[in-house]
Coordinates of N, CA and C in Angstrom, one line a residue:
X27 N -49.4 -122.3 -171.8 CA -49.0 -123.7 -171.6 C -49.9 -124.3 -170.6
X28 N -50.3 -125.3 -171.2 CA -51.2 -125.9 -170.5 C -51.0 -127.0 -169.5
X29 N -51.1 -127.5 -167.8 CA -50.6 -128.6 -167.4 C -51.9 -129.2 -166.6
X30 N -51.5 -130.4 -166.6 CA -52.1 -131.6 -165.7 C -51.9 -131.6 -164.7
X31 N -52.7 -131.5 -163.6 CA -52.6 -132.1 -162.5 C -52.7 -133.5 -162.1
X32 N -51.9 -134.0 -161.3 CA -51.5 -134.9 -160.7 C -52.1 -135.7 -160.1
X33 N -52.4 -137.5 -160.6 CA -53.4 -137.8 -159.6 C -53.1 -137.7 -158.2
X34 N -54.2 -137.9 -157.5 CA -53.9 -137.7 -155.7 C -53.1 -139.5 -155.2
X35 N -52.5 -139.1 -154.5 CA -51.7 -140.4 -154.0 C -52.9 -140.6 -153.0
X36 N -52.9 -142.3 -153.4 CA -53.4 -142.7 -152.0 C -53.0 -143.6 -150.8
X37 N -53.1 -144.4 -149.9 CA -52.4 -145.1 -149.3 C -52.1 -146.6 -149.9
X38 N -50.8 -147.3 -150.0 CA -50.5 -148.2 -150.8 C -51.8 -149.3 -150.2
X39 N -52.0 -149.7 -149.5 CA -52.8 -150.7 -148.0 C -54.2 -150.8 -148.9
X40 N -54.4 -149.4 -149.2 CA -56.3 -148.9 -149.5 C -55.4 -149.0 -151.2
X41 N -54.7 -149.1 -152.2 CA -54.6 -149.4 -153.3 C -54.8 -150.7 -153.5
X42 N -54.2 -151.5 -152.8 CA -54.2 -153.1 -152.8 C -55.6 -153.4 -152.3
X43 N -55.8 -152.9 -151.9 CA -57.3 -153.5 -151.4 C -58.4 -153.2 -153.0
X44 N -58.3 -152.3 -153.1 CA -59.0 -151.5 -154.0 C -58.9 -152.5 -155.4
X45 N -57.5 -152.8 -155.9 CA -57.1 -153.7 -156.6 C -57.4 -155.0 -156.3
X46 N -57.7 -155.6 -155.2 CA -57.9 -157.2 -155.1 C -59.6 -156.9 -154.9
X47 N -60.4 -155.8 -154.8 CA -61.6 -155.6 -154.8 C -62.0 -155.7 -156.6
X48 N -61.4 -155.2 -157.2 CA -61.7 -154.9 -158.4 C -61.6 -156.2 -159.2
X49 N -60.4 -157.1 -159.1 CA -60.2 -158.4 -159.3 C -60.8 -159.4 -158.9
X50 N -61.1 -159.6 -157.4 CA -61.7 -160.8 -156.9 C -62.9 -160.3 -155.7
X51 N -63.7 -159.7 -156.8 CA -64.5 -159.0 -155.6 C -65.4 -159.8 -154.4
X52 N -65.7 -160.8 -154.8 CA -66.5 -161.9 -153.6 C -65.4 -162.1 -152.6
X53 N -64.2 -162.6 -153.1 CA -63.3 -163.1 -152.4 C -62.9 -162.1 -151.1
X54 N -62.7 -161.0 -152.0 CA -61.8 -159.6 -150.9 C -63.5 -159.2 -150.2
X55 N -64.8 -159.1 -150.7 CA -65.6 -159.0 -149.7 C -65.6 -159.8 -148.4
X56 N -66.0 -161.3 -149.0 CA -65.8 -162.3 -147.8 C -64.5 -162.3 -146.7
X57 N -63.7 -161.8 -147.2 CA -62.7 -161.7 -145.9 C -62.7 -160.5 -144.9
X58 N -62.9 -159.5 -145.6 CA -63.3 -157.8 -145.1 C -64.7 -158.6 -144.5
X59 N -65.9 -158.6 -145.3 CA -67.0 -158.9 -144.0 C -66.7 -160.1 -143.1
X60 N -65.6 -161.1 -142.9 CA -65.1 -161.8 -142.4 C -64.6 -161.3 -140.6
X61 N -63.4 -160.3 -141.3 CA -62.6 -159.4 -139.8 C -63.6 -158.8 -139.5
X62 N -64.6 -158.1 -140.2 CA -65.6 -156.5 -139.1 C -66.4 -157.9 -138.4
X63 N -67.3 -159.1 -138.8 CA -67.8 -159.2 -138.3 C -66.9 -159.6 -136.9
X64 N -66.1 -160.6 -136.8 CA -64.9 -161.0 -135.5 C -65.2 -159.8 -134.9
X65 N -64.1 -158.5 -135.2 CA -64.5 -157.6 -134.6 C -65.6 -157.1 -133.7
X66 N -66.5 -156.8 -134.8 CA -67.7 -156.5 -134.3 C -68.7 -157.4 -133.0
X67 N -68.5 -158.0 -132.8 CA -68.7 -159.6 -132.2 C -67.9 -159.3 -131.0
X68 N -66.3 -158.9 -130.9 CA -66.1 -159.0 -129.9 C -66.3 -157.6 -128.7
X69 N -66.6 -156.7 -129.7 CA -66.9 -155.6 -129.3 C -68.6 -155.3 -128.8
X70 N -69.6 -155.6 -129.3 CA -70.8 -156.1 -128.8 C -70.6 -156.5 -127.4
X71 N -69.9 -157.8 -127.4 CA -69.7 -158.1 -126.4 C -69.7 -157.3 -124.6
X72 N -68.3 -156.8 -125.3 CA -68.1 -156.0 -124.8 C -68.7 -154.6 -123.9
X73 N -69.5 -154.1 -125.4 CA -70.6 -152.8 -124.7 C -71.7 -153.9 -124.0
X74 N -72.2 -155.2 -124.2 CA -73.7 -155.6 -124.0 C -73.1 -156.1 -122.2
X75 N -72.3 -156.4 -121.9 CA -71.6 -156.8 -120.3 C -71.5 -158.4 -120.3
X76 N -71.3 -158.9 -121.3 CA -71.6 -160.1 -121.4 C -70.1 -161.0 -120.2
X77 N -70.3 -161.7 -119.8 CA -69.5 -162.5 -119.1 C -68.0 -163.0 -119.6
X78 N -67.2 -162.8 -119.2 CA -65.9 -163.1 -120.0 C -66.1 -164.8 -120.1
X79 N -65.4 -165.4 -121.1 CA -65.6 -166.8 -120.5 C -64.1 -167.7 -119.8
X80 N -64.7 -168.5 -119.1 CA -63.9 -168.9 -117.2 C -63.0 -170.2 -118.3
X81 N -61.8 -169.9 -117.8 CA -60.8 -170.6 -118.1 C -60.1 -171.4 -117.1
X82 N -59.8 -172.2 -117.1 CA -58.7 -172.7 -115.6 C -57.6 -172.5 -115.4
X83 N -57.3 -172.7 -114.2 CA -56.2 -171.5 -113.6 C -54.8 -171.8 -114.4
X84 N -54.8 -173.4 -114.7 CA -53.6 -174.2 -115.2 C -53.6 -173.6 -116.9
X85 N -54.3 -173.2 -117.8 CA -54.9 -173.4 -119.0 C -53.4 -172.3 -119.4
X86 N -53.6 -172.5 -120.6 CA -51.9 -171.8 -121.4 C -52.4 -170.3 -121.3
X87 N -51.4 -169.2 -121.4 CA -51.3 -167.8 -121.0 C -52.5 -167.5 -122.3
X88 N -52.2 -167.9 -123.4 CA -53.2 -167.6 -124.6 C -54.8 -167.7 -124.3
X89 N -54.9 -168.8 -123.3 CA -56.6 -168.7 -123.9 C -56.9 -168.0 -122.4
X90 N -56.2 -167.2 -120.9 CA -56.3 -166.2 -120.5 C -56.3 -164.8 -121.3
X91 N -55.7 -164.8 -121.8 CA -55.4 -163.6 -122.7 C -56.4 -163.3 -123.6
X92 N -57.2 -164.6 -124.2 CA -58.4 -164.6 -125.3 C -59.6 -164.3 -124.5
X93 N -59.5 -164.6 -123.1 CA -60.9 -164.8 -122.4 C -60.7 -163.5 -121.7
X94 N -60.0 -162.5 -121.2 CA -59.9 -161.7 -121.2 C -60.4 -160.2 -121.8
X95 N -60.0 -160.5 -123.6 CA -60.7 -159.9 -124.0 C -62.2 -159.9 -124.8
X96 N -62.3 -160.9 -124.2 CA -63.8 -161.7 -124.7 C -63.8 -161.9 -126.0
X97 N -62.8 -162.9 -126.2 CA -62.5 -163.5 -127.6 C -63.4 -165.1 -127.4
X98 N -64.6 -165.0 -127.9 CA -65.0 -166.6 -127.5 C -65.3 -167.3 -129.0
X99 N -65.8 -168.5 -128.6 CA -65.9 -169.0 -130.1 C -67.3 -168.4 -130.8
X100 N -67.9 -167.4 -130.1 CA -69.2 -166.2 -130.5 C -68.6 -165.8 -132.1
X101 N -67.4 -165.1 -131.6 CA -66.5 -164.3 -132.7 C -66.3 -165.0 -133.9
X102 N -65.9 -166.5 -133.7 CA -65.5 -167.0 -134.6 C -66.5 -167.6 -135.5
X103 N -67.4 -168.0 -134.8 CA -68.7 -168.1 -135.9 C -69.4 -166.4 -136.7
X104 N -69.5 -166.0 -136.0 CA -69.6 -164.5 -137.1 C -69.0 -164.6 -138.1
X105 N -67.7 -164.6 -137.7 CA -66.3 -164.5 -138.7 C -66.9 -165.3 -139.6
X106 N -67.2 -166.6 -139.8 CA -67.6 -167.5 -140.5 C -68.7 -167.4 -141.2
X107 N -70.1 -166.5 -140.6 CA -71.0 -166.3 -140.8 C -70.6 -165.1 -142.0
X108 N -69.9 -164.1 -141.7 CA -69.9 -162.9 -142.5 C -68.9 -163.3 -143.7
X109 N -68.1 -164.2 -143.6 CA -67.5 -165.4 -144.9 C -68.0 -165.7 -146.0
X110 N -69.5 -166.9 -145.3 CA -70.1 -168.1 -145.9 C -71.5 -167.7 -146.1
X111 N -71.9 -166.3 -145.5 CA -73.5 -166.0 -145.7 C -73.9 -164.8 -145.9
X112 N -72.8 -163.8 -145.3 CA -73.6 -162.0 -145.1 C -72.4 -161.7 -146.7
X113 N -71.6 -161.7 -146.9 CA -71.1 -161.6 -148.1 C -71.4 -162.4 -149.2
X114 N -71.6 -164.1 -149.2 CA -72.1 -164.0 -150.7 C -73.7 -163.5 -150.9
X115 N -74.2 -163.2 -150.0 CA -75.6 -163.2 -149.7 C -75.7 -161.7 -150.5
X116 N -75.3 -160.7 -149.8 CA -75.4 -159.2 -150.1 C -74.5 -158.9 -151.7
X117 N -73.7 -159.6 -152.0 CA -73.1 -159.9 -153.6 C -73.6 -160.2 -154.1
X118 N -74.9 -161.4 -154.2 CA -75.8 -162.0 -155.4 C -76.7 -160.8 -155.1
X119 N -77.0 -160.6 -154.4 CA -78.4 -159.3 -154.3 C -78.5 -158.1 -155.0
X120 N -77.0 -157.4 -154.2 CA -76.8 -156.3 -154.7 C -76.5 -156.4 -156.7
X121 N -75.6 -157.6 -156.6 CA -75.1 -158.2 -158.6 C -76.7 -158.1 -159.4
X122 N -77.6 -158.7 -158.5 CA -78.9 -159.1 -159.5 C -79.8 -157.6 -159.9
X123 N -79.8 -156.6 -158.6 CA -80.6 -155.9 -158.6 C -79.7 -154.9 -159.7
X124 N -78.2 -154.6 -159.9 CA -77.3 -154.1 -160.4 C -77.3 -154.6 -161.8
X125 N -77.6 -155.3 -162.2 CA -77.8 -156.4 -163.9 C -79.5 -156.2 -164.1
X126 N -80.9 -155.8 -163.0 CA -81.6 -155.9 -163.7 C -81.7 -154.4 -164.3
X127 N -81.0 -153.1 -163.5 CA -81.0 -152.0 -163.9 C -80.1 -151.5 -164.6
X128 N -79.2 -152.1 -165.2 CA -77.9 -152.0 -166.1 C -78.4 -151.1 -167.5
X129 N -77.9 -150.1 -167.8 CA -77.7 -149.6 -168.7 C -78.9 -148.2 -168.5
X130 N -79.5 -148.6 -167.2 CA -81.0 -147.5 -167.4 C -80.5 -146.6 -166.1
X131 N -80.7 -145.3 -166.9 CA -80.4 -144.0 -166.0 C -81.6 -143.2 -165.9
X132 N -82.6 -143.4 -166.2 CA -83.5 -142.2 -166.1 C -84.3 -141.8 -164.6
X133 N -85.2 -141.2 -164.3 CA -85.1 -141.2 -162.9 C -85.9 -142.3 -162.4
X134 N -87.0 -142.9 -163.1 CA -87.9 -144.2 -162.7 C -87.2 -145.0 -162.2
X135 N -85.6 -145.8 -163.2 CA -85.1 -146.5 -162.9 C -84.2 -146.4 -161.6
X136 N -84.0 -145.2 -161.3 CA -82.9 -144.4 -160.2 C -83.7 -145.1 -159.0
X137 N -85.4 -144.5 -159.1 CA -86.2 -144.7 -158.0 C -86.5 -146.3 -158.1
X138 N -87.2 -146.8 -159.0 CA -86.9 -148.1 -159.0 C -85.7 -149.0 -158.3
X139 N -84.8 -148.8 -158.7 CA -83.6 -149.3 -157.8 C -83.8 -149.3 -156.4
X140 N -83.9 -148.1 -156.3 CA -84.0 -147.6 -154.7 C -84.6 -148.2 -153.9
X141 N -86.3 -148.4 -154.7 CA -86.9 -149.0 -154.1 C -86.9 -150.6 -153.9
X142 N -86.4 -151.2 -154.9 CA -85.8 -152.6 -155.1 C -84.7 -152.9 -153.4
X143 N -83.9 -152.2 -153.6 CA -82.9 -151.9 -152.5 C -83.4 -152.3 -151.0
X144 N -84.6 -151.3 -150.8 CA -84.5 -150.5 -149.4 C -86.1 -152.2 -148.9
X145 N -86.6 -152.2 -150.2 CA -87.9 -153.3 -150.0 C -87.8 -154.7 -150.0
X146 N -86.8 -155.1 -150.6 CA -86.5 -156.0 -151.3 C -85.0 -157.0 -150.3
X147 N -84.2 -156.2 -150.9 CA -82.6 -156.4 -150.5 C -82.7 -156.6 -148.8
X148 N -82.9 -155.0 -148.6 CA -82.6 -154.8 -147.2 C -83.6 -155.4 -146.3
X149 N -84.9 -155.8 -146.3 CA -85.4 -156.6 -145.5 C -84.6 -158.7 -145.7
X150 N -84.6 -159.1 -146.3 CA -83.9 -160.1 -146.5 C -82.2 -160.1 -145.9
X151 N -81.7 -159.0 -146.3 CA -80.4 -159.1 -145.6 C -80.6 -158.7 -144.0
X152 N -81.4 -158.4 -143.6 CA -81.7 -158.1 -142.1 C -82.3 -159.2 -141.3
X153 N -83.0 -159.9 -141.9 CA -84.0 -161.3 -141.7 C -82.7 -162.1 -141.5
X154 N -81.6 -162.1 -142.3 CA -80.7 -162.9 -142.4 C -79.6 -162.6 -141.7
X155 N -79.0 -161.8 -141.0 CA -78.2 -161.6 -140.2 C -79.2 -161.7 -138.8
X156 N -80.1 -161.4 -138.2 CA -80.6 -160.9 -137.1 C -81.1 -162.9 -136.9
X157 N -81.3 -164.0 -137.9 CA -81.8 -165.4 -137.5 C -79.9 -166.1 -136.8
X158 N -79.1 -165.6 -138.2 CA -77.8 -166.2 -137.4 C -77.2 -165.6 -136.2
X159 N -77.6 -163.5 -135.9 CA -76.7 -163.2 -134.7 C -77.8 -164.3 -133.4
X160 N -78.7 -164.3 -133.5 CA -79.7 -164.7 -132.5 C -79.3 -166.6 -132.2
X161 N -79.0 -167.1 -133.4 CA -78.3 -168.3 -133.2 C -77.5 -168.8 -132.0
X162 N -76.2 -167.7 -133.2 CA -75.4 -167.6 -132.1 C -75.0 -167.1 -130.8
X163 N -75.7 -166.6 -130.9 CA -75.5 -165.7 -129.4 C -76.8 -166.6 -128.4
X164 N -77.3 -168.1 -128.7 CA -77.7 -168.9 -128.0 C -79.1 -169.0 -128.0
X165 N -79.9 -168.4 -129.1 CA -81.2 -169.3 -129.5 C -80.9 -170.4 -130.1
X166 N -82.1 -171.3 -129.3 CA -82.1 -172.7 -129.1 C -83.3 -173.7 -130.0
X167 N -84.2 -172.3 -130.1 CA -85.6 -173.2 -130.9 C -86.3 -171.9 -131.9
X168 N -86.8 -172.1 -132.8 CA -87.9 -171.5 -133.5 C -88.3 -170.2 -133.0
X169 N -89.0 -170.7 -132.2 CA -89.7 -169.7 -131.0 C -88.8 -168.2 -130.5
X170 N -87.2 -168.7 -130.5 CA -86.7 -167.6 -129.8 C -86.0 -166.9 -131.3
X171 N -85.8 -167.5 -132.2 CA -85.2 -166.8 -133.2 C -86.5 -165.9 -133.7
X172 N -87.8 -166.5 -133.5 CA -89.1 -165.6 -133.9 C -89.0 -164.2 -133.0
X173 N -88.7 -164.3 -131.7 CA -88.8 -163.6 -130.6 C -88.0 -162.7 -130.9
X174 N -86.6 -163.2 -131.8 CA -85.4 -161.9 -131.7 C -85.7 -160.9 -133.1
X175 N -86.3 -161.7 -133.9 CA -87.3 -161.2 -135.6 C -87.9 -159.9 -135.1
X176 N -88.9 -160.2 -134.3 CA -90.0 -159.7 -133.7 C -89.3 -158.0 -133.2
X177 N -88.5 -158.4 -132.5 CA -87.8 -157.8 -131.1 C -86.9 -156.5 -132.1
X178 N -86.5 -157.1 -133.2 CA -85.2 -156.4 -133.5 C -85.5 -155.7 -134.7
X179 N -86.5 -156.5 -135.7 CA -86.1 -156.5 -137.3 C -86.3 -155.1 -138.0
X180 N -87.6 -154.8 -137.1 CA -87.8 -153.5 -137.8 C -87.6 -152.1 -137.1
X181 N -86.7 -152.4 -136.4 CA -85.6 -151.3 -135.8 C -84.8 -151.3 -136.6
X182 N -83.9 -152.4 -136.9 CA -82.7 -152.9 -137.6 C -83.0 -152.2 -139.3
X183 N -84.3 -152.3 -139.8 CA -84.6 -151.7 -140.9 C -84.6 -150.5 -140.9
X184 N -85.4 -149.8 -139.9 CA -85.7 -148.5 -140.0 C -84.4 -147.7 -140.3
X185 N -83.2 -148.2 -139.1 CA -81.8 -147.8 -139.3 C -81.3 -147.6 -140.2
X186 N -81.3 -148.8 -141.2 CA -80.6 -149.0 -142.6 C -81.1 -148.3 -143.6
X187 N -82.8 -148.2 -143.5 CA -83.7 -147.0 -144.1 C -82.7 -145.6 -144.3
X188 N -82.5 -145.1 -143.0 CA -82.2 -143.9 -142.5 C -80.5 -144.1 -143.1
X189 N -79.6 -144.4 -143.0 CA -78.4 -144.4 -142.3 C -77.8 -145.0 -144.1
X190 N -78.3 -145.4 -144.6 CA -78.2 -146.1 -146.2 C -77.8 -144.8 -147.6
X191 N -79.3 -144.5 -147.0 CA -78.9 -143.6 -148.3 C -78.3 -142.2 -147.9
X192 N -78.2 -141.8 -146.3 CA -77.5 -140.8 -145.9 C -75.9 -140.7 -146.2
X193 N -75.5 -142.4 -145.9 CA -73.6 -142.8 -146.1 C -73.8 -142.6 -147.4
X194 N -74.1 -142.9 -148.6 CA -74.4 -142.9 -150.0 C -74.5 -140.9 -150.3
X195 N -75.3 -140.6 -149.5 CA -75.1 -138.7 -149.9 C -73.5 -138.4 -149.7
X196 N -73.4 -138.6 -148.0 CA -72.1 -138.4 -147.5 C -71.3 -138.6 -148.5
X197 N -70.9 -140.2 -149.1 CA -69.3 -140.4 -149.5 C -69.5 -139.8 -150.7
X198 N -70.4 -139.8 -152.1 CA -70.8 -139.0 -153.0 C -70.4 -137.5 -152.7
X199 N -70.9 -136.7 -151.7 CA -70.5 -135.2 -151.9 C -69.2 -135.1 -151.2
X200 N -68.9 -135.7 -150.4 CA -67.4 -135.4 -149.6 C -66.2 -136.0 -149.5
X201 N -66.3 -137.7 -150.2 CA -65.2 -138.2 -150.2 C -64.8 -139.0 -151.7
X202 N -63.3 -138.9 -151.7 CA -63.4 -139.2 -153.2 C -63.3 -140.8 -153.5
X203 N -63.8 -141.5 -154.7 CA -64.4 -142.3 -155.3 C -63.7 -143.3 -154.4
X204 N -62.4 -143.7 -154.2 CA -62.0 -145.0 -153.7 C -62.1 -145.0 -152.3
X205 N -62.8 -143.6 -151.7 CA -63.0 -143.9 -150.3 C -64.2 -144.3 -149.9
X206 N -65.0 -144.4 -151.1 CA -66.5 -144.8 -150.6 C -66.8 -146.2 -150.0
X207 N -65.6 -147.1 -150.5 CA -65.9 -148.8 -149.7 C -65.9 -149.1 -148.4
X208 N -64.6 -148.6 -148.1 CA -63.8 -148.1 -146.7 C -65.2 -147.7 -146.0
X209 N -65.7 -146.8 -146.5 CA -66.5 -145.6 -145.5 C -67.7 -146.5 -145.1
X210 N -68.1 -146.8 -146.3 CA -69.5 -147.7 -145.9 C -69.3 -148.8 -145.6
X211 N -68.2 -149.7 -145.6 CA -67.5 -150.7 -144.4 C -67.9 -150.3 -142.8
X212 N -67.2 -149.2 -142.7 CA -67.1 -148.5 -141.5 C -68.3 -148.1 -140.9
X213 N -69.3 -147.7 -141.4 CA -70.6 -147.5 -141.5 C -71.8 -148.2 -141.1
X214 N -71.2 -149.7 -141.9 CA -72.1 -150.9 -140.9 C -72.0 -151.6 -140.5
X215 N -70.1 -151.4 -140.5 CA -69.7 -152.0 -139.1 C -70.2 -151.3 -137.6
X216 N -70.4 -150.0 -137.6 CA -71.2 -149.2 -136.1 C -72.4 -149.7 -136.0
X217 N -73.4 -149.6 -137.1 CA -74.6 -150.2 -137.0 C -74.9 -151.6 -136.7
X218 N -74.1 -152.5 -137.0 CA -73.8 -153.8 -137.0 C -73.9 -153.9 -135.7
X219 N -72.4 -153.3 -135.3 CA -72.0 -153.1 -133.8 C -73.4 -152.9 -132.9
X220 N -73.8 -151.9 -132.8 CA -75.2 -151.6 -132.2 C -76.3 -152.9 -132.3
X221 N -76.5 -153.2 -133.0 CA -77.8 -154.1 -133.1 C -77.2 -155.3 -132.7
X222 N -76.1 -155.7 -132.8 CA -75.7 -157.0 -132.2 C -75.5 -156.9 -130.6
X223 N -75.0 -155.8 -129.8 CA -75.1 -155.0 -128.8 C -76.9 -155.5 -128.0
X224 N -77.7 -154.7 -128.9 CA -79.0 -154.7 -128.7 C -79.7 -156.5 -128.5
X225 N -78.9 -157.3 -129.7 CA -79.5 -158.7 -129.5 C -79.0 -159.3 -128.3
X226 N -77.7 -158.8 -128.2 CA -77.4 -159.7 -127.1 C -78.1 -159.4 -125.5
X227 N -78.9 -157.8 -125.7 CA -78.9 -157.2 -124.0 C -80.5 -157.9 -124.0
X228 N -80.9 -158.3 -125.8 CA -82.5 -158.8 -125.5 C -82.6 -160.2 -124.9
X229 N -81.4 -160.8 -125.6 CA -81.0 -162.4 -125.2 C -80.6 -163.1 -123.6
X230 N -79.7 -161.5 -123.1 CA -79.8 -161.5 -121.5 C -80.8 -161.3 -120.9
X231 N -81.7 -160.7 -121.0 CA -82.9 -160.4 -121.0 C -84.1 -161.7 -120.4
X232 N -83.8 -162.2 -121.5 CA -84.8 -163.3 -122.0 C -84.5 -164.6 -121.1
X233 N -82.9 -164.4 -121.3 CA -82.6 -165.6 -120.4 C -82.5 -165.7 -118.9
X234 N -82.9 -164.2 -118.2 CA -83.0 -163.7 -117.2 C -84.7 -164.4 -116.7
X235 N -85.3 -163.3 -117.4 CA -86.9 -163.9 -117.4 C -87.0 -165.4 -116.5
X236 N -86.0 -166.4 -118.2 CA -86.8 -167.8 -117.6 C -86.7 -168.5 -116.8
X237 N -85.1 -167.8 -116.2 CA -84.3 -168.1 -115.0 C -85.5 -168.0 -114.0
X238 N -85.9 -167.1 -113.6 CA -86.2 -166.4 -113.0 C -88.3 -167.1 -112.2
X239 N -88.5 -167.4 -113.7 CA -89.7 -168.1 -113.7 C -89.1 -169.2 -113.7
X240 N -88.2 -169.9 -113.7 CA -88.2 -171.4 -113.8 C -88.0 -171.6 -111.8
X241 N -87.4 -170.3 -111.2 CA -87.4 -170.6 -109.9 C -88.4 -170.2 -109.0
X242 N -89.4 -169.1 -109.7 CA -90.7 -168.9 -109.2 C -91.8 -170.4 -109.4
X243 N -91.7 -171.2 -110.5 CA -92.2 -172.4 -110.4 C -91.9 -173.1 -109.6
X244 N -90.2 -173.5 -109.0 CA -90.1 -174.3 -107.8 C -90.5 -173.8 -106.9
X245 N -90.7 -172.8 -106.3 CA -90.9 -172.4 -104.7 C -93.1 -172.5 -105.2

């Protein structure tokens, strides 16, 4: 007598997601890259030492409580940013590069992809997160968004080089199929984390510098 085993139960939370991923996939990305970025933003913060921001003494218990944990309006433009730009951005990219290799499995195409990916994709999506973190976090002209390009991009690359197709071995040999979104969520959310960390300690940095020469010129 022959029996079936049982599919594996998963968490109802990670079904629904999974399900509103499969249905409305832009949508359920844009809100997911929506929270990590908030997150991620306030957490940067956080590791980079950045200044809580000063509220007055009279001001309601809430926006002590927000400025406390360095909830500033930084976060909320991410949030916005990872909404209105880092998700439909990485969805048309990943969709195009995924429709030009549709139906081809051989290994040209495998490497082709790859390379489409890692040359292509991932320099543009790096160019494009690293002009708006630099934005926000208080470049003011050309010059300094060039500076944070310069400063960051091909760090930021090498990373995603390394760390890309490693998460992609990982969830492939060790985790099963509906944990792979979750994982690689989590994945560049740390990296994310890190390089936004890094922009901000370049941006203190920077703004230290001109401080610094702007009062060496008066004396």
């Amino acid at each position: 007598m022959s029996t079936v085993a049982a599919p594996k139960k998963i968490s109802p939370l990670l079904a629904a997601y999974l399900t509103s991923l499969a249905a409305h996939p832009l949508r359920t990305k844009a809100i997911t890259t929506s929270v990590l970025q908030f997150l991620q933003e306030v957490l940067a913060t956080h590791l980079a030492g950045e200044r809580a921001p000063r509220v007055s003494k009279d001001a309601p218990a809430y926006a002590h409580a927000l400025a406390a944990a360095k909830i500033n309006p930084k976060a909320y433009k991410m949030a916005l940013y990872g909404f209105c730009v880092s998700a439909p951005l990485g969805h048309t990219l990943v969709g195009l590069v995924q429709k030009l290799f549709a139906g081809k499995t051989s290994l040209a195409a495998k490497i082709g992809q790859l390379l489409l990916g890692n040359l292509v994709v991932a320099p543009i999506q790096v160019a494009v997160y690293l002009t708006f973190t630099a934005i926000i976090n208080g470049a003011r002209s050309v010059d300094d968004v060039a500076k944070t390009l310069k400063a960051g991009f091909f760090k930021a690359l090498q990373v995603t080089w390394m760390t890309l197709p490693l998460t992609m071995v990982i969830a492939q040999r060790y985790l099963a199929p509906e944990l792979w979104v979750p994982f690689i969520n989590l994945v560049q959310f740390c990296t994310g984390t890190y390089f936004n960390t890094k922009l901000k300690k370049i941006r203190m940095a920077m703004e230290a510098k001109a401080k610094k020469d702007e009062e060496e010129k008066k004396e």
